[in-house]
Coordinates of C-alpha atoms (C1' of nucleotides) in Angstrom, one line a residue:
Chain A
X1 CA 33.6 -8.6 0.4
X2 CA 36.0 -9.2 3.1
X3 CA 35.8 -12.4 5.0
X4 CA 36.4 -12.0 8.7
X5 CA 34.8 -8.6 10.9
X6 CA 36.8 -5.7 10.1
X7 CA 39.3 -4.7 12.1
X8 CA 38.6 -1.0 12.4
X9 CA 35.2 0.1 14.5
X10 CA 34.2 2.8 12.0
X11 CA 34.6 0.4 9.1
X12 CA 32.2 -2.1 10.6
X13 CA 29.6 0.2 12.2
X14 CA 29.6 1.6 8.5
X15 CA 29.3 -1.7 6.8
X16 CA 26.5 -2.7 9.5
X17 CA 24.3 0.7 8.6
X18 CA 24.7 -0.2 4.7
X19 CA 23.6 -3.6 5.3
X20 CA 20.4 -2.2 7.4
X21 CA 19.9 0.4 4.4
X22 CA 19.6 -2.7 2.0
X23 CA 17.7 -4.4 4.0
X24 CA 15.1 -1.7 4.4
X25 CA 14.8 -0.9 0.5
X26 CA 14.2 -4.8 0.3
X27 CA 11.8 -4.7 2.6
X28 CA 9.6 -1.9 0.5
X29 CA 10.3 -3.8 -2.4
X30 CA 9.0 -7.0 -0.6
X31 CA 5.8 -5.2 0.6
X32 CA 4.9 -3.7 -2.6
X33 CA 5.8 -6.3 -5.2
X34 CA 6.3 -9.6 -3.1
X35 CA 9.7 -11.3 -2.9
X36 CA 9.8 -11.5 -6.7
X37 CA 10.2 -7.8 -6.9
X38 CA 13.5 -8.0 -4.8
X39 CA 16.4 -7.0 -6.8
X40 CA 20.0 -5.8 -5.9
X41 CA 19.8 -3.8 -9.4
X42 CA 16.7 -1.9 -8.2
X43 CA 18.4 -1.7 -4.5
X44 CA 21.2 -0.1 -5.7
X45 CA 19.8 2.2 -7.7
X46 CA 18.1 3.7 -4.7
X47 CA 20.7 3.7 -2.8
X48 CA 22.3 5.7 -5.2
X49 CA 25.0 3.5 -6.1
X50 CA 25.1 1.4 -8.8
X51 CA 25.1 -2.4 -9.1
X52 CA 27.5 -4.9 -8.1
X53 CA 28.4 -2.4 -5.6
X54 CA 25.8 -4.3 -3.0
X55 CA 28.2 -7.2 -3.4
X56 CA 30.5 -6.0 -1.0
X57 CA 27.8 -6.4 1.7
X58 CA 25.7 -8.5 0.6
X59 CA 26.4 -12.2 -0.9
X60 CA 24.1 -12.4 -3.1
X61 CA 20.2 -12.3 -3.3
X62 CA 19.5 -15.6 -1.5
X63 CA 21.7 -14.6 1.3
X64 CA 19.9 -11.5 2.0
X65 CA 16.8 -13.1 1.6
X66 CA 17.3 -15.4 4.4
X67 CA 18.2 -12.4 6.4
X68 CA 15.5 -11.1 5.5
X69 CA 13.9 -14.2 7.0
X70 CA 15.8 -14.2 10.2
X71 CA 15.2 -10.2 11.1
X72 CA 11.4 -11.2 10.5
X73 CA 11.3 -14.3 13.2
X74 CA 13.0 -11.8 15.2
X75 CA 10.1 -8.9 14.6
X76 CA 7.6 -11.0 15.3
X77 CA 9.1 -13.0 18.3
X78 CA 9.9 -9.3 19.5
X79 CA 5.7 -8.2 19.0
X80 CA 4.8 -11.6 20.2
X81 CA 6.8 -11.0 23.1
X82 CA 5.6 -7.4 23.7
X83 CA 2.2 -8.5 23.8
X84 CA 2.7 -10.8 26.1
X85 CA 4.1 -8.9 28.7
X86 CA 1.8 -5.8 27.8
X87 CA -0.7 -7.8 30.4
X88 CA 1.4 -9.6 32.9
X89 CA 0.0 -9.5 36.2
X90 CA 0.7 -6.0 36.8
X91 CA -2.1 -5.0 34.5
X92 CA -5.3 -4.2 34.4
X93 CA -7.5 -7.0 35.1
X94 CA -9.2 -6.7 32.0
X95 CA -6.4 -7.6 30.1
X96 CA -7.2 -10.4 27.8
X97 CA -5.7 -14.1 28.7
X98 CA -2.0 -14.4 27.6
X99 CA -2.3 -16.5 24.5
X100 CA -5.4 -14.4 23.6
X101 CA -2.7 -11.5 23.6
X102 CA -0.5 -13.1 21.6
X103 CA -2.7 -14.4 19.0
X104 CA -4.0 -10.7 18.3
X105 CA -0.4 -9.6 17.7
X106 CA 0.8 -12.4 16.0
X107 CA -2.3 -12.1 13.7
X108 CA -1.8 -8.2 13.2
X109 CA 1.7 -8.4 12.4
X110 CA 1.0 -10.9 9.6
X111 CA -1.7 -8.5 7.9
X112 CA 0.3 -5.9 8.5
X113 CA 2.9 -7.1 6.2
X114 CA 1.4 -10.3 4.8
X115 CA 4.5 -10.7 1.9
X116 CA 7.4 -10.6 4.8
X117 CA 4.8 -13.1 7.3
X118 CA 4.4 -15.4 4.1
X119 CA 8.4 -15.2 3.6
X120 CA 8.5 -17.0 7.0
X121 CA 7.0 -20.5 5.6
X122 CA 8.4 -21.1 2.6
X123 CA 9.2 -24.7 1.7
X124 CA 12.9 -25.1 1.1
X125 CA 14.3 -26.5 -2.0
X126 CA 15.1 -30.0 -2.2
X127 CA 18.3 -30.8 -1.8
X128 CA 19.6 -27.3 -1.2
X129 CA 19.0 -26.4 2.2
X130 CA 21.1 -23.5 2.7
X131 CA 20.9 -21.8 5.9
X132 CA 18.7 -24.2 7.2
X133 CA 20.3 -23.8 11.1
X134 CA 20.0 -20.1 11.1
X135 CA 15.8 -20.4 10.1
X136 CA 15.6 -22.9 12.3
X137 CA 17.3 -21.3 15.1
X138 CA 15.2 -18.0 14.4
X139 CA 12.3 -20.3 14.4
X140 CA 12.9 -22.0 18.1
X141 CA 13.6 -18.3 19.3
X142 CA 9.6 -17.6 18.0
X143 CA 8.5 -20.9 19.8
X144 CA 9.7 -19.6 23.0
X145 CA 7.7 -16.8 23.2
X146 CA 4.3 -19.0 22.4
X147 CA 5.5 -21.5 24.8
X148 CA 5.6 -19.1 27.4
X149 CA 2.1 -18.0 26.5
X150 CA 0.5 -21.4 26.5
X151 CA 1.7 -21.8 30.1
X152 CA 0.8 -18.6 31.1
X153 CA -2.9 -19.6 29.9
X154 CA -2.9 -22.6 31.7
X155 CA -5.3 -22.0 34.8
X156 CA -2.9 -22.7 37.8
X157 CA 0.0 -23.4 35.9
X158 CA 1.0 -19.9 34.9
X159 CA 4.8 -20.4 36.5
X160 CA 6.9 -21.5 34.3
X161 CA 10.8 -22.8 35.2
X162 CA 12.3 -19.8 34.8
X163 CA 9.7 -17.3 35.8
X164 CA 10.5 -13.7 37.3
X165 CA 9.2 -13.5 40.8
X166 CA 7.6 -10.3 39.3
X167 CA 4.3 -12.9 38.0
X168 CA 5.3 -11.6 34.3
X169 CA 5.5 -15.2 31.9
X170 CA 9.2 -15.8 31.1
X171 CA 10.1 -15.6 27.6
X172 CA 12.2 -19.1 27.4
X173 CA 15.5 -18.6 26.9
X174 CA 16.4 -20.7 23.9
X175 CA 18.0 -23.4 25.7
X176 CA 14.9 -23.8 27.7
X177 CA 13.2 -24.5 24.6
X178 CA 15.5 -27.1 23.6
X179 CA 14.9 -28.5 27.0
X180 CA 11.2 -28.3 26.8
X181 CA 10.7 -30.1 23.3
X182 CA 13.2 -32.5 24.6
X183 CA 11.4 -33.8 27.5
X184 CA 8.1 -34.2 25.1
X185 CA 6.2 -31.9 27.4
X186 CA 2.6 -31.5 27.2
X187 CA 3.1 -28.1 27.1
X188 CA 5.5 -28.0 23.8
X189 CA 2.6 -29.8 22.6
X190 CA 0.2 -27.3 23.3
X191 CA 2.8 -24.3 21.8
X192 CA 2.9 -26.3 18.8
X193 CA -1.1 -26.2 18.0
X194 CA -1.4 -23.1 19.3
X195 CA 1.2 -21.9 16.4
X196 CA -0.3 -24.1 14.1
X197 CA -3.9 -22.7 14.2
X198 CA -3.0 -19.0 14.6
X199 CA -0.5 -19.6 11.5
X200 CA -3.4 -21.2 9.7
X201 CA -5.8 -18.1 10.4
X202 CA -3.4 -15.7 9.8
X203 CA -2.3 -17.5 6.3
X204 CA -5.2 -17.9 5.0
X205 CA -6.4 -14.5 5.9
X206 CA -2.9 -13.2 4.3
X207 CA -3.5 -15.0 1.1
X208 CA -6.9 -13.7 0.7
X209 CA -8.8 -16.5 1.1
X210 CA -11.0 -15.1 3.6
X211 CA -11.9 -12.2 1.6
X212 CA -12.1 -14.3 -1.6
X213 CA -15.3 -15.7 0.0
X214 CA -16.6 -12.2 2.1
X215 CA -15.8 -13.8 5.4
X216 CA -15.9 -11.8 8.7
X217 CA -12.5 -12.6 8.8
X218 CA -12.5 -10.4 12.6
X219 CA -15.3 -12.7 13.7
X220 CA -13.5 -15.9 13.0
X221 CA -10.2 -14.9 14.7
X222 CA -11.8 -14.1 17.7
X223 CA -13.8 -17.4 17.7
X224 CA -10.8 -19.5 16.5
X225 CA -8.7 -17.9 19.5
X226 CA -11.8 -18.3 21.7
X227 CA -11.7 -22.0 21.0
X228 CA -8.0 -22.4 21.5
X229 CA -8.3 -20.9 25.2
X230 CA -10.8 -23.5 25.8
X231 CA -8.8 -25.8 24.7
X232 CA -5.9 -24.6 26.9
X233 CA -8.4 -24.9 29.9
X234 CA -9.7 -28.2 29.2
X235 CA -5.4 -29.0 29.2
X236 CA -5.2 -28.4 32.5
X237 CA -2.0 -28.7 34.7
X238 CA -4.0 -32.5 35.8
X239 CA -4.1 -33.3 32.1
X240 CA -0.7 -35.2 30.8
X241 CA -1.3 -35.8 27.1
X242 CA 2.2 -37.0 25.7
X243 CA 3.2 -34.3 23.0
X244 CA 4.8 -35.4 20.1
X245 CA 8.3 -35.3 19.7
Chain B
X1 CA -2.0 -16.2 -30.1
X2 CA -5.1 -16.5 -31.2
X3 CA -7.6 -14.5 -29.6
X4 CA -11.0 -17.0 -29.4
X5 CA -11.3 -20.3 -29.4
X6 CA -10.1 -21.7 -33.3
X7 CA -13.2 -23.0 -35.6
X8 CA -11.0 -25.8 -36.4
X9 CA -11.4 -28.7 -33.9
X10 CA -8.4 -30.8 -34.5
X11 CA -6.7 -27.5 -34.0
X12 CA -8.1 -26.5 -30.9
X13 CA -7.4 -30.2 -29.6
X14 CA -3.8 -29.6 -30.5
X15 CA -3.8 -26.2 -28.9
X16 CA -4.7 -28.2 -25.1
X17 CA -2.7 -30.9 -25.2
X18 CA 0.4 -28.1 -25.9
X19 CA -1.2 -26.1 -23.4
X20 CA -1.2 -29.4 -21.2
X21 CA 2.6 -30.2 -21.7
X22 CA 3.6 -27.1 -21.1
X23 CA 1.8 -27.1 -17.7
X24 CA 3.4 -30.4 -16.6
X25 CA 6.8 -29.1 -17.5
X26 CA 6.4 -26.0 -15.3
X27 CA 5.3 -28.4 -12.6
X28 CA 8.3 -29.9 -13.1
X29 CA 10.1 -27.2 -12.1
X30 CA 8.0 -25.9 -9.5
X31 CA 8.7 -29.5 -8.1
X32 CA 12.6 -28.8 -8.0
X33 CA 12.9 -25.3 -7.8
X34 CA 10.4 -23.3 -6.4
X35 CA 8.3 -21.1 -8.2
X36 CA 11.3 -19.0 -9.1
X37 CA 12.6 -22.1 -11.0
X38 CA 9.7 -21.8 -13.7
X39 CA 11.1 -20.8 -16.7
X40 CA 9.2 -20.4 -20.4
X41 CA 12.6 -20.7 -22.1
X42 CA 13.7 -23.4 -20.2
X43 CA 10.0 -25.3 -21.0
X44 CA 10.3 -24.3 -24.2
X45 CA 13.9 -26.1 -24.4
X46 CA 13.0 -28.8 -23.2
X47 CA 10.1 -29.5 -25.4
X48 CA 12.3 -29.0 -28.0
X49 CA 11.0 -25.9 -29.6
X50 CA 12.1 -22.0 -29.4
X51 CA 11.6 -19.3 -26.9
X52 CA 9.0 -17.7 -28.0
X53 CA 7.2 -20.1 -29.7
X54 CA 5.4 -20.9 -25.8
X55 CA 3.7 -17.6 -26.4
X56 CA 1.5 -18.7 -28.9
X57 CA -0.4 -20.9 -25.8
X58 CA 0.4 -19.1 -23.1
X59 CA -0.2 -15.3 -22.4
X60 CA 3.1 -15.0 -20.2
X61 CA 4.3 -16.2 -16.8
X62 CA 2.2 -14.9 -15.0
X63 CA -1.0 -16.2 -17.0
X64 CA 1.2 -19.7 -16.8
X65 CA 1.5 -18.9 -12.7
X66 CA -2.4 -18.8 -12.3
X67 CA -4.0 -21.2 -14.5
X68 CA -1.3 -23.5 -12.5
X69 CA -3.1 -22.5 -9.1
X70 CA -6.4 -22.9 -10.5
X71 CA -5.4 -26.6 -11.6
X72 CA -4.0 -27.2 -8.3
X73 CA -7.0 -26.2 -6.1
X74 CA -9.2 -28.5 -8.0
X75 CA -6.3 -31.2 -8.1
X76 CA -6.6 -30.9 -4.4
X77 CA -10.3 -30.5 -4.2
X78 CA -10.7 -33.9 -6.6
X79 CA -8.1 -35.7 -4.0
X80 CA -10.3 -34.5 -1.2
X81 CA -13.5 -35.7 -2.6
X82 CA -12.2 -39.3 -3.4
X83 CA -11.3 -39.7 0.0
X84 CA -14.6 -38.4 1.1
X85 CA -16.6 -40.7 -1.0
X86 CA -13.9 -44.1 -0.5
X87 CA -15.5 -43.8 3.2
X88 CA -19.1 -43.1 2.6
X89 CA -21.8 -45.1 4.2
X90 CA -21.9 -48.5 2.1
X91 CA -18.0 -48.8 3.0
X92 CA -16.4 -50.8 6.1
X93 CA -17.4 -49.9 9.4
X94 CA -13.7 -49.3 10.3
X95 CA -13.3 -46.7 8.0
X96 CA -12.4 -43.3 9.9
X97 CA -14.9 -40.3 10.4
X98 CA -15.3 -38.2 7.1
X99 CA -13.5 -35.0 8.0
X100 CA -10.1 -37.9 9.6
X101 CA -10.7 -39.1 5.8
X102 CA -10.5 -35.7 4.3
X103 CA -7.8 -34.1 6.8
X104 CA -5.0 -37.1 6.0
X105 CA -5.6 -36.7 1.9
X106 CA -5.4 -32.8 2.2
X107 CA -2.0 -33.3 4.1
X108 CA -0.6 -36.1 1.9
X109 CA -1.3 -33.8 -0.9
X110 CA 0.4 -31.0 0.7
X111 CA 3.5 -33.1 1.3
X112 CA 3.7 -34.5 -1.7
X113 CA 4.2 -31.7 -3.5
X114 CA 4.9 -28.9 -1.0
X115 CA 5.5 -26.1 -3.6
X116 CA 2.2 -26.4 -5.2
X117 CA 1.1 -26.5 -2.0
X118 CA 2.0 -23.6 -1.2
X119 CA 1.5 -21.6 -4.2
X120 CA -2.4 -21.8 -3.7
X121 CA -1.9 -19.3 -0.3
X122 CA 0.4 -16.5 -1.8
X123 CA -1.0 -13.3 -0.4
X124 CA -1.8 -11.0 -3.8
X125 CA 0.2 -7.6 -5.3
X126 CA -1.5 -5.1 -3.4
X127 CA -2.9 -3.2 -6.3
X128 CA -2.7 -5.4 -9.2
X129 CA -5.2 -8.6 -8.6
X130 CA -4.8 -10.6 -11.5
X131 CA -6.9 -13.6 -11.9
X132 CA -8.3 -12.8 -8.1
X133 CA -11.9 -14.3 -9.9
X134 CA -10.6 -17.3 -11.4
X135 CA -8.7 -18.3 -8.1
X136 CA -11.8 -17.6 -5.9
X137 CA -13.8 -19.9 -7.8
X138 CA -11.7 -23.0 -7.4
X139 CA -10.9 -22.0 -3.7
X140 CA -14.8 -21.9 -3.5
X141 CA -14.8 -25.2 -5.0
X142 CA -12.5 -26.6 -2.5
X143 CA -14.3 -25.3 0.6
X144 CA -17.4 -27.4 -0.9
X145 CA -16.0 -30.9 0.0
X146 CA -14.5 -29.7 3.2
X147 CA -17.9 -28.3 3.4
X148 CA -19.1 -31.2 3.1
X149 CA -17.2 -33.8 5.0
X150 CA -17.8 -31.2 7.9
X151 CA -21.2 -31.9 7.8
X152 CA -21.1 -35.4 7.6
X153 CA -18.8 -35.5 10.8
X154 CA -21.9 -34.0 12.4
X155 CA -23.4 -36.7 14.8
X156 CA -26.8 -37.1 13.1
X157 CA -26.4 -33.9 11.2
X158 CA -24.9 -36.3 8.4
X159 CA -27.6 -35.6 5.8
X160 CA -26.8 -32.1 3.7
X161 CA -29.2 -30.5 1.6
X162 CA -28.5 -32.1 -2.1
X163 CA -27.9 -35.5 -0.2
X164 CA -28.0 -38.4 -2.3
X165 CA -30.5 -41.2 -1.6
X166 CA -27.3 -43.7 -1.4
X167 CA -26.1 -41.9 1.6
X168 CA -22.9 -41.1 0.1
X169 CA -21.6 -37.1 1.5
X170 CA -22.6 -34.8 -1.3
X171 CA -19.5 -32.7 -3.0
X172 CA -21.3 -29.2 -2.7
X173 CA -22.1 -28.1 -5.6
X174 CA -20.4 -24.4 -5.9
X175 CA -23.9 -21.9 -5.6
X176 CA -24.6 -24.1 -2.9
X177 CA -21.3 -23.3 -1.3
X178 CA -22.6 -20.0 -1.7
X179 CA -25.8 -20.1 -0.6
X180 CA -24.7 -21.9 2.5
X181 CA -22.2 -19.1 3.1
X182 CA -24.7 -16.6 2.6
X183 CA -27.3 -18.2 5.1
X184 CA -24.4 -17.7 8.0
X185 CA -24.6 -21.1 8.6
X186 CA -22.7 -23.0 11.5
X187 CA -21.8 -25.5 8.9
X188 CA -20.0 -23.3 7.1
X189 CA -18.1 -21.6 9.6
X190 CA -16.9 -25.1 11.0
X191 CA -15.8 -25.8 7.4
X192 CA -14.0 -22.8 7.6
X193 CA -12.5 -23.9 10.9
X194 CA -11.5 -26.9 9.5
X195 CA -9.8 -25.8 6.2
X196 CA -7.8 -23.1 8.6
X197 CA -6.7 -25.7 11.0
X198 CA -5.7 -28.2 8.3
X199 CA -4.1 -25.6 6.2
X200 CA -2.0 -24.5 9.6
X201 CA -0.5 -27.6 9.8
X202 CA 0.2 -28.7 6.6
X203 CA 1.5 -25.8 6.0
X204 CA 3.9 -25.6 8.8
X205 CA 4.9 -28.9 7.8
X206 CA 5.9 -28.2 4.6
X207 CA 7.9 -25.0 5.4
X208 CA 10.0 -27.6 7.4
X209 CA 8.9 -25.8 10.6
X210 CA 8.3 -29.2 12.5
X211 CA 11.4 -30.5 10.6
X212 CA 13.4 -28.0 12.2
X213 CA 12.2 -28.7 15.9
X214 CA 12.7 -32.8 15.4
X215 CA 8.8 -33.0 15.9
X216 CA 6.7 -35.9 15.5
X217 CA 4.8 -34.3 12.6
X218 CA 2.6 -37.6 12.0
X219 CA 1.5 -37.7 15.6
X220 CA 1.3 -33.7 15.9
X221 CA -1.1 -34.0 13.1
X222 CA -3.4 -37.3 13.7
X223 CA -4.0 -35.4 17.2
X224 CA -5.0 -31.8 15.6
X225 CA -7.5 -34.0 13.9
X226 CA -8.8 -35.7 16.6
X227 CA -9.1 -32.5 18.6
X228 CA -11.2 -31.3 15.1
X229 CA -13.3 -34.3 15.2
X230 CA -14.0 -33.7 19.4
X231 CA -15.0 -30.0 18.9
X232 CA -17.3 -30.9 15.5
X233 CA -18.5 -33.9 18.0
X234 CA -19.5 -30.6 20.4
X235 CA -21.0 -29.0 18.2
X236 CA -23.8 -31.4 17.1
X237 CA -26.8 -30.5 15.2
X238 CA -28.6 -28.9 18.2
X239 CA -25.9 -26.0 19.0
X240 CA -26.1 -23.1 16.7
X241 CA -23.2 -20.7 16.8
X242 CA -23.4 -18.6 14.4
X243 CA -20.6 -18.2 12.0
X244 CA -18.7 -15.4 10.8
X245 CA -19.7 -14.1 7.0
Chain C
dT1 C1' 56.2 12.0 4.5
dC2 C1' 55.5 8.3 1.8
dA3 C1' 54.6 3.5 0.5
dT4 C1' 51.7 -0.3 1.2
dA5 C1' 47.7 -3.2 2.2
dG6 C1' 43.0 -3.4 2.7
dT7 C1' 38.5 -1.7 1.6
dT8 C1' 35.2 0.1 -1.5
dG9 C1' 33.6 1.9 -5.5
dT10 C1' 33.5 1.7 -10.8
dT11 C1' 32.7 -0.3 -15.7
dA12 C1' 32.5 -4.3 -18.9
dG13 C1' 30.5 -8.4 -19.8
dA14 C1' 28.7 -13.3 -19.7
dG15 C1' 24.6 -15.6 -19.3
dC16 C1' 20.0 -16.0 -17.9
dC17 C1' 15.3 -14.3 -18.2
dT18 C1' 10.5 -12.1 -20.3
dC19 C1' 8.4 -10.5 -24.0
dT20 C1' 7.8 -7.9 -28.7
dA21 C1' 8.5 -7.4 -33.6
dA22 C1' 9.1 -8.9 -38.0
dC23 C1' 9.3 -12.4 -41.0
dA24 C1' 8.8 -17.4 -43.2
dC25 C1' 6.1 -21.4 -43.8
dC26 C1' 2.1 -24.2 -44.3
dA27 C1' -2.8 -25.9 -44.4
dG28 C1' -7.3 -25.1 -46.0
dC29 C1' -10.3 -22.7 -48.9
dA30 C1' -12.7 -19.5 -52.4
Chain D
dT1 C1' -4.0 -19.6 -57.8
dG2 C1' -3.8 -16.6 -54.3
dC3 C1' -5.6 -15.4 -49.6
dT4 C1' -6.0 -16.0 -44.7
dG5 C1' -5.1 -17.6 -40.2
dG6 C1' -2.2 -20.4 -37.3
dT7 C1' 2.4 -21.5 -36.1
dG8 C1' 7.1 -21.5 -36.0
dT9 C1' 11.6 -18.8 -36.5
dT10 C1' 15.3 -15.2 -35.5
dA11 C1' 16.6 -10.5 -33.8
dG12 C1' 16.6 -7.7 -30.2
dA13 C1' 15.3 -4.5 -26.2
dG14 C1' 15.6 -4.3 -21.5
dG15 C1' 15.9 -6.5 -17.2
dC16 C1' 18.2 -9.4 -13.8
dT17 C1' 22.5 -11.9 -11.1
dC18 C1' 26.9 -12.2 -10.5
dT19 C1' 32.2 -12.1 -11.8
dA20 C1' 36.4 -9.9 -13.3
dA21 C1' 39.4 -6.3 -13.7
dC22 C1' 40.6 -2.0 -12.4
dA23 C1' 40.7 2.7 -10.0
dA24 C1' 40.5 5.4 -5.8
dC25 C1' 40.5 6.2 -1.1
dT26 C1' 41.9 5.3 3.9
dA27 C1' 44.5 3.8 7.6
dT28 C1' 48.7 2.4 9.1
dG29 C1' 53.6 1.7 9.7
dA30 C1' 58.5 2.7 8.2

DNA sequence: TCATAGTTGTTAGAGCCTCTAACACCAGCA
DNA sequence: TGCTGGTGTTAGAGGCTCTAACAACTATGA
């Protein structure tokens, strides 16, 4: 594998597409069989090339499992988003509240691929973090998106810092993120449950749980959402409850 | 391996405690490694005995994988249950509410052993669910002590159907987790809100998410569980909602 | 035009894994 | 004494990850 970006143009749009191709035969294999059933062998052979072939793209099957990771938070910060502004003021006025939006999205892109979602939260091993920084930057870059939704669900505090004059909710830069945690805002606060209950829905849903015990598992989405705009509401901008951090 | 259970008692006794020691070995590794880290050769190594000797009490990994699962949902479920009962009415008056009680054990169980943890919530093979009963059951069997310490949060809705006379919050027994899901209960859809709220943030905690934002996870927590105790406050005895089943 | 350096593929193979097959041993019992 | 069932062994097939050594191809500069 070289080290540095290749010099020549073709060379690294090449190298860039055959990474993509692995990546998207992982991806089946991650959808069908879980993250068990990824294997650069079986990769290879699809691709049509055979074995340690894949090592001149790839470092090995931990590093493209973190990328795997870091596309994902990408995808989903990238639906999340798209919800979002799908009902920015210039919409119909029946569009659902923002974090309502979001929630939907964020829950239908986890059933949707429930092996890749799950991928997202696994613990790391102790004492071998690797890649750490790039997770957790991907992570921050998904955080944004729901902090911008929180606010926008805020009754009367719908502008956030950096918001277009258009009316549509900013989705925070990454710095502004930093920023936002930093100053122990109520509102990171808020972000933070609101990621914390749809990602406990949308797990347990995932794993089966719900269907384990014939739940309506639509039913008690909508009423967990339903709950967590109330809960927004009763936060309003008058409300300053220190968020942790 | 033998296919029933052996006539010969001493035999049989001989057959669990193997059965047992291999179990804690792959914990073991689970703890260090991951699940990937779970190895019959290596268990077999290190209690000293030969490959394929393990198969003689084990069906395979995977049967290994599941019966693990099982004895980790009713781990957790006995862990939730002692901290229901160490609070129960002829306890000090300082003691927190029962679902606080419950909601710190589940997450200090989590925590302490964040792969386990997370082995309970794997989303299945599509097409090829293995074991799906056995793992229903215990998660059944869980629900019935959040179940229960939902109810006993109640204002004045303390007193559950198999209540005994000492006042202590009964550990639903598992039909009556059943029946009470069949009924539609609001009881058993808070539960249900409670398990996914608890399981959000535990879960989130373990997959370093918080970690990675410098977040205040004990604070973060302690006030998703106020905010559980408030809404189960709101929805006192006299509110019926109905819940999703 | 040709040599050279860098890139990308190949096969061979070490070492791990799961799991099966075939065989040896040993206890209890008719 | 010989049989049977439970338990261990080794051998081995077939999979995996990843490294090493080598062949071929491409772009470039003399």
């Amino acid at each position: 594998m070289p080290a540095g970006p290749t010099a020549n143009p073709m060379r690294a749009r090449f190298r860039r597409q055959v990474r993509d191709d692995v990546k998207r035969v992982a991806l089946g294999q991650l959808a069908t069989g879980g993250p068990q059933a990824i294997s650069l062998n079986a990769i290879a052979r699809e691709l049509g090339v055979s074995g340690p072939a894949l090592y001149r793209y790839v470092a090995g099957r931990d590093e493209l499992l973190t990328a795997l990771v870091v596309d994902a938070y990408d995808d989903l910060r990238d639906a999340l988003a798209g919800a979002l502004e799908a009902g920015a003021p210039p919409a119909s006025a029946r569009a659902a509240r923002p974090v309502t939006r979001v929630a939907r999205a964020y829950r239908q892109w986890a059933l949707a691929q429930p092996h890749r979602y799950d991928l997202l939260f696994k613990p790391p091993i102790p004492g071998y973090d690797a890649h750490a920084d790039e997770r957790a930057t991907a992570a921050r870059s998904l955080m944004g998106v729901l902090l911008a939704a929180s606010t926008a669900s805020v009754p009367g505090g719908a502008s956030a810092p950096d918001a277009e004059p258009g009316g549509a909710p900013p989705a925070y830069s990454h710095d502004a993120v930093l920023a936002e945690r930093g100053s122990g805002s109520a509102r990171f606060g808020l972000a933070v449950s609101v990621w914390s209950c749809l990602h406990g829905v949308a797990s347990l849903e995932c794993g089966g749980s719900f269907a384990a015990m014939r739940l309506d598992a639509d039913a008690l989405f909508e009423r967990e959402v339903q709950v967590l705009e109330e809960r927004i509401a009763r936060s309003g901008p008058g409300s300053a409850a220190p968020s942790p951090g």
